[in-house]
Amino acid sequence: MNLPFRVNLEGKVIVVTGGSGVLGSAFCEALAECGAKVAIIGRTEQKVQQLATVINGNGGTAIGLAANVMDKSELENAREKIQLEFGTCDILINGAGGNHPKGTTDLEYFNQGDLQKDVRTFFDLDEEGINYVFQLNFLGTLLPSQVFGRDMVEKKSGTIINISSMNAFSPLTKIPAYSGAKAAVSNFTQWLAVHMSKAGVRVNAIAPGFFLTDQNRSLLLKKEGLLTERAEKIIAQTPMARFGEGQELIGTLLWLVDDRASGFVNGVVVPVDGGFSAYSGV
Ligand SMILES: NC(=O)c1ccc[n+]([C@@H]2O[C@H](COP(=O)([O-])OP(=O)(O)OC[C@H]3O[C@@H](n4cnc5c(N)ncnc54)[C@H](OP(=O)(O)O)[C@@H]3O)[C@@H](O)[C@H]2O)c1
């Protein structure tokens, strides 16, 4: 990977949840290239193993572990394996997250007559879908912070990076559950930063703008690869007029994980968004 700059993470044990995802895998590769021992956590065993093989093949050090971030006992099992293999966790990246179609309305606005149409309105949103999105994004950030943050307070040093979203600043249409859950992630970032501030653990978040990945591909691209109406609106609202590339989050990630570079940065949510959150649309 072409790193924007190098920080020294030699010997650091870094746990990346959602590490096999599009953004997460870029994080894992960059961290490994800086010398970290990377524990990749994801849902699918085959995906985490595949990425670990690639990183190890490139001279890095990584292991893959299948664990559900919504299940504390699975995370505890993963922690035991990581300790045996690498030692205790120094840095946690809470990258697992995403939306669910059952927590998504079909239309941006409710119009009279929609109840009679075959569309998923706000009134049809499914409780289970909404619950899943909150569990995955909020609980799925809180539980790993409990499980791996324990290692950090014991050695009075460490850092946690959460992954928030543009939705956290102002909600996007159609996705109330994902918007609310990411707002909760940003809020929790501040809460935990304050709570851990006497324990030597810093907590910050990155709020990516729009990056084309598996979780949003069907919302942004038509089958023929053309932009959907929603994607065109996003590009129009992004002053830099394009989607981001996973690589473009790496500089912010490396800055935030490195105590020498960001040792006094605590409780912030950094947008990396091509100007999306700064632009009012006028
Ligand atoms: N892409 C964007 O434009 C964008 C923008 C803002 C924020 N984000 C956030 O950035 C993070 C990464 O997103 P991405 O786009 O890289 O997503 P992605 O490619 O869909 O990857 C999601 C990752 O999370 C894992 N995961 C999902 N549910 C899990 C669970 N219950 N337990 C453990 N791991 C689980 C997935 O594992 P499997 O593959 O095995 O399911 C995968 O590794 C997410 O928090 C997302 O909300 C993305």
Coordinates of C-alpha atoms and ligand atoms in Angstrom, one line a residue:
M1 CA 0.0 0.0 0.0
N2 CA 1.2 3.5 -0.8
L3 CA 1.1 5.1 2.7
P4 CA 0.8 8.9 2.9
F5 CA 3.4 8.8 5.7
R6 CA 4.7 6.2 8.1
V7 CA 4.2 6.0 11.9
N8 CA 6.0 3.6 14.1
L9 CA 3.6 0.9 15.3
E10 CA 6.3 -1.7 15.8
G11 CA 5.0 -4.4 18.2
K12 CA 1.6 -2.7 18.8
V13 CA -1.3 -5.1 19.0
I14 CA -4.2 -3.6 17.0
V15 CA -7.7 -5.1 16.8
V16 CA -9.8 -4.0 13.9
T17 CA -13.4 -5.0 13.9
G18 CA -15.0 -5.0 10.4
G19 CA -11.4 -5.5 9.3
S20 CA -12.4 -7.6 6.3
G21 CA -14.6 -4.8 4.9
V22 CA -13.7 -2.4 2.2
L23 CA -12.6 0.4 4.5
G24 CA -11.4 -2.0 7.3
S25 CA -9.1 -3.9 5.0
A26 CA -7.4 -0.7 3.9
F27 CA -7.0 0.1 7.7
C28 CA -5.5 -3.4 8.4
E29 CA -3.0 -3.2 5.5
A30 CA -1.8 0.2 6.5
L31 CA -1.4 -0.6 10.1
A32 CA 0.5 -3.8 9.4
E33 CA 2.8 -1.9 7.1
C34 CA 3.6 0.4 10.0
G35 CA 4.8 -2.7 12.0
A36 CA 1.6 -3.4 14.0
K37 CA 0.4 -6.9 14.8
V38 CA -3.1 -6.8 13.4
A39 CA -6.0 -8.9 14.7
I40 CA -8.8 -8.8 12.0
I41 CA -12.3 -9.4 13.3
G42 CA -15.2 -9.9 11.0
R43 CA -18.3 -12.0 10.7
T44 CA -17.1 -14.3 8.0
E45 CA -14.2 -16.6 8.8
Q46 CA -13.1 -17.1 5.2
K47 CA -12.8 -13.3 4.6
V48 CA -10.7 -12.5 7.7
Q49 CA -8.4 -15.5 7.0
Q50 CA -8.0 -14.4 3.4
L51 CA -6.9 -10.9 4.4
A52 CA -4.6 -12.2 7.1
T53 CA -2.9 -14.4 4.5
V54 CA -2.5 -11.5 2.2
I55 CA -0.9 -9.3 4.9
N56 CA 1.4 -12.1 6.1
G57 CA 2.4 -12.8 2.5
N58 CA 3.4 -9.1 2.2
G59 CA 5.7 -9.4 5.2
G60 CA 3.2 -8.1 7.8
T61 CA 1.8 -9.8 10.9
A62 CA -1.9 -10.5 11.1
I63 CA -4.4 -13.1 12.3
G64 CA -8.1 -13.4 11.4
L65 CA -10.9 -14.1 13.9
A66 CA -14.6 -14.6 13.2
A67 CA -16.6 -12.9 15.9
N68 CA -19.9 -11.1 16.1
V69 CA -19.4 -7.6 17.6
M70 CA -22.9 -7.8 19.0
D71 CA -21.9 -10.8 21.1
K72 CA -19.7 -10.2 24.1
S73 CA -18.8 -13.8 24.7
E74 CA -17.6 -14.2 21.1
L75 CA -15.5 -11.0 21.6
E76 CA -14.1 -12.4 24.9
N77 CA -13.1 -15.6 23.0
A78 CA -11.4 -13.5 20.3
R79 CA -9.5 -11.5 23.0
E80 CA -8.2 -14.8 24.6
K81 CA -6.9 -16.0 21.2
I82 CA -5.3 -12.6 20.4
Q83 CA -3.6 -12.5 23.8
L84 CA -2.1 -16.0 23.2
E85 CA -0.9 -15.1 19.8
F86 CA 0.1 -11.4 20.1
G87 CA -0.4 -10.2 23.7
T88 CA -2.8 -7.6 25.0
C89 CA -4.5 -5.0 22.8
D90 CA -2.9 -1.5 22.5
I91 CA -5.3 0.0 19.9
L92 CA -8.9 -0.8 18.9
I93 CA -10.5 0.3 15.6
N94 CA -14.2 -0.1 15.8
G95 CA -14.9 -0.5 12.1
A96 CA -17.8 -3.0 12.0
G97 CA -21.1 -1.3 11.1
G98 CA -23.7 -0.8 8.4
N99 CA -27.3 -0.4 7.6
H100 CA -30.2 -2.8 7.0
P101 CA -32.9 -2.6 4.3
K102 CA -35.6 -3.2 6.8
G103 CA -34.6 0.1 8.6
T104 CA -34.8 2.0 5.3
T105 CA -37.7 3.9 3.7
D106 CA -38.2 3.6 0.0
L107 CA -38.9 7.3 -0.5
E108 CA -37.2 10.4 0.8
Y109 CA -40.5 12.2 1.7
F110 CA -43.9 10.9 2.9
N111 CA -46.6 11.9 0.4
Q112 CA -50.3 11.6 0.8
G113 CA -51.4 8.3 -0.8
D114 CA -48.2 6.5 0.0
L115 CA -50.0 4.2 2.5
Q116 CA -52.0 2.8 -0.3
K117 CA -48.9 2.2 -2.5
D118 CA -46.6 -0.8 -2.5
V119 CA -43.7 1.2 -0.9
R120 CA -41.9 0.8 2.5
T121 CA -43.0 4.0 4.3
F122 CA -41.8 5.2 7.7
F123 CA -44.8 3.4 9.1
D124 CA -43.7 0.1 7.7
L125 CA -40.1 0.2 9.2
D126 CA -39.5 -3.1 10.8
E127 CA -38.6 -3.1 14.5
E128 CA -36.2 -5.9 14.1
G129 CA -34.4 -4.1 11.3
I130 CA -34.1 -1.0 13.3
N131 CA -32.9 -2.9 16.4
Y132 CA -30.3 -4.7 14.3
V133 CA -28.8 -1.4 13.0
F134 CA -28.6 0.0 16.5
Q135 CA -27.1 -3.2 17.8
L136 CA -24.5 -3.5 15.1
N137 CA -23.4 0.1 15.1
F138 CA -23.8 1.3 18.7
L139 CA -23.6 -1.9 20.7
G140 CA -21.1 -3.3 18.2
T141 CA -18.8 -0.3 19.1
L142 CA -19.5 -0.3 22.9
L143 CA -18.9 -4.1 23.5
P144 CA -15.5 -4.3 21.8
S145 CA -14.5 -1.1 23.7
Q146 CA -15.4 -2.9 26.9
V147 CA -13.6 -6.1 26.0
F148 CA -10.4 -4.7 24.5
G149 CA -10.4 -1.4 26.5
R150 CA -9.9 -3.5 29.6
D151 CA -6.4 -4.4 28.3
M152 CA -5.6 -0.7 27.8
V153 CA -6.7 0.5 31.2
E154 CA -4.6 -2.2 32.8
K155 CA -1.4 -0.8 31.1
K156 CA -2.6 2.8 31.4
S157 CA -2.2 3.4 27.6
G158 CA -4.1 2.9 24.5
T159 CA -6.4 4.4 22.0
I160 CA -9.8 3.6 20.5
I161 CA -10.9 4.9 17.0
N162 CA -14.6 4.6 16.2
I163 CA -16.1 4.9 12.8
S164 CA -19.0 7.3 12.6
S165 CA -20.6 8.8 9.5
M166 CA -22.0 11.9 7.8
N167 CA -25.4 10.8 9.1
A168 CA -24.2 11.6 12.6
F169 CA -24.0 15.4 11.8
S170 CA -27.3 15.6 10.1
P171 CA -29.4 12.6 9.1
L172 CA -29.6 11.4 5.5
T173 CA -33.0 10.7 4.0
K174 CA -34.4 7.1 4.0
I175 CA -32.1 5.7 6.8
P176 CA -33.3 6.9 10.2
A177 CA -31.9 3.9 12.1
Y178 CA -28.4 4.1 10.6
S179 CA -28.4 7.9 11.1
G180 CA -29.5 7.6 14.7
A181 CA -27.1 4.7 15.4
K182 CA -24.1 6.7 14.0
A183 CA -25.1 9.8 16.0
A184 CA -25.0 7.5 19.0
V185 CA -21.4 6.3 17.9
S186 CA -20.2 10.0 17.8
N187 CA -21.9 10.8 21.1
F188 CA -20.4 7.6 22.7
T189 CA -16.9 8.7 21.3
Q190 CA -17.1 11.9 23.4
W191 CA -18.5 10.1 26.4
L192 CA -15.8 7.4 26.4
A193 CA -13.1 9.9 25.8
V194 CA -14.1 11.8 28.9
H195 CA -14.6 8.6 30.9
M196 CA -11.2 7.2 30.0
S197 CA -9.3 10.5 30.2
K198 CA -7.7 9.7 33.6
A199 CA -6.9 6.2 32.5
G200 CA -4.4 7.0 29.7
V201 CA -6.8 5.9 26.9
R202 CA -7.7 8.3 24.1
V203 CA -10.9 7.9 22.2
N204 CA -11.6 9.5 18.8
A205 CA -13.7 8.9 15.7
I206 CA -13.4 9.2 12.0
A207 CA -16.6 10.2 10.1
P208 CA -16.1 9.1 6.5
G209 CA -18.0 10.9 3.7
F210 CA -19.1 8.7 0.8
F211 CA -16.9 5.8 -0.1
L212 CA -18.3 3.1 -2.5
T213 CA -18.4 -0.1 -0.6
D214 CA -20.4 -3.3 -0.3
Q215 CA -22.8 -1.9 2.2
N216 CA -23.9 1.1 0.0
R217 CA -23.2 -0.2 -3.5
S218 CA -26.8 -1.0 -4.3
L219 CA -27.9 2.5 -3.1
L220 CA -25.3 4.3 -5.2
L221 CA -24.8 2.4 -8.4
K222 CA -27.4 1.0 -10.9
K223 CA -26.8 -2.4 -12.4
E224 CA -25.1 -0.9 -15.4
G225 CA -22.6 0.9 -13.1
L226 CA -24.2 4.3 -13.6
L227 CA -24.9 6.6 -10.6
T228 CA -28.3 6.3 -9.0
E229 CA -30.3 9.5 -8.4
R230 CA -29.1 9.4 -4.8
A231 CA -25.5 9.1 -5.8
E232 CA -25.9 12.1 -8.1
K233 CA -27.3 14.1 -5.2
I234 CA -24.3 13.1 -3.0
I235 CA -21.8 14.1 -5.6
A236 CA -23.6 17.4 -6.1
Q237 CA -23.5 18.0 -2.3
T238 CA -19.8 17.1 -2.1
P239 CA -17.8 20.2 -3.0
M240 CA -14.9 18.0 -4.3
A241 CA -17.5 16.3 -6.5
R242 CA -16.4 12.6 -6.2
F243 CA -16.6 9.6 -3.8
G244 CA -13.6 9.1 -1.5
E245 CA -11.1 6.2 -1.9
G246 CA -10.4 4.0 1.1
Q247 CA -6.8 5.1 1.0
E248 CA -7.8 8.7 1.7
L249 CA -8.8 7.7 5.3
I250 CA -5.4 6.3 6.1
G251 CA -3.6 9.6 6.9
T252 CA -6.3 10.5 9.5
L253 CA -6.2 6.9 10.9
L254 CA -2.4 7.0 11.3
W255 CA -2.4 10.4 12.8
L256 CA -5.1 9.4 15.4
V257 CA -3.4 6.1 16.4
D258 CA 0.0 7.7 16.9
D259 CA 0.4 9.2 20.4
R260 CA 3.3 11.4 19.3
A261 CA 1.2 12.9 16.5
S262 CA -2.2 13.3 18.3
G263 CA -1.4 12.7 22.0
F264 CA -3.6 15.7 23.1
V265 CA -6.4 15.0 20.6
N266 CA -9.3 13.4 22.5
G267 CA -13.0 13.0 21.9
V268 CA -13.1 14.4 18.4
V269 CA -15.0 13.2 15.3
V270 CA -13.0 14.0 12.2
P271 CA -14.9 14.3 9.0
V272 CA -13.0 13.0 5.9
D273 CA -15.6 13.9 3.4
G274 CA -14.5 16.1 0.5
G275 CA -16.3 19.0 2.2
F276 CA -19.7 17.3 2.4
S277 CA -20.4 18.3 6.0
A278 CA -19.3 21.9 5.5
Y279 CA -21.5 22.6 2.5
S280 CA -25.1 23.9 3.0
G281 CA -26.0 23.2 -0.6
V282 CA -26.1 27.0 -1.4
Ligands
LIG1 N1 -18.6 3.1 2.9 C1 -18.9 4.3 3.3 O1 -19.2 5.2 2.5 C2 -19.0 4.6 4.7 C3 -19.3 5.9 5.1 C4 -19.4 6.3 6.4 C5 -19.2 5.3 7.4 N2 -18.9 4.0 7.0 C6 -18.7 3.0 8.1 O2 -17.4 2.5 8.0 C7 -17.4 1.2 8.5 C8 -16.8 0.2 7.5 O3 -17.7 0.2 6.4 P1 -17.4 -0.5 5.0 O4 -18.1 0.4 4.0 O5 -16.0 -0.8 4.8 O6 -18.4 -1.7 5.1 P2 -18.3 -3.2 4.5 O7 -17.3 -3.2 3.3 O8 -19.7 -3.6 4.3 O9 -17.6 -4.0 5.7 C9 -18.2 -4.2 6.9 C10 -17.3 -5.0 7.8 O10 -18.0 -5.2 9.1 C11 -18.1 -6.6 9.3 N3 -19.3 -6.9 10.1 C12 -20.5 -6.7 9.8 N4 -21.4 -7.1 10.8 C13 -20.6 -7.6 11.7 C14 -20.8 -8.2 13.0 N5 -22.0 -8.3 13.5 N6 -19.7 -8.6 13.7 C15 -18.5 -8.5 13.2 N7 -18.2 -7.9 12.0 C16 -19.2 -7.5 11.3 C17 -18.1 -7.3 7.9 O11 -17.8 -8.6 8.0 P3 -18.4 -9.6 6.9 O12 -17.9 -9.1 5.6 O13 -17.9 -11.0 7.2 O14 -19.9 -9.5 7.0 C18 -17.1 -6.4 7.2 O15 -15.8 -6.8 7.7 C19 -18.8 0.9 9.0 O16 -18.9 1.2 10.3 C20 -19.6 1.9 8.1 O17 -20.9 2.1 8.8 C21 -18.8 3.7 5.7

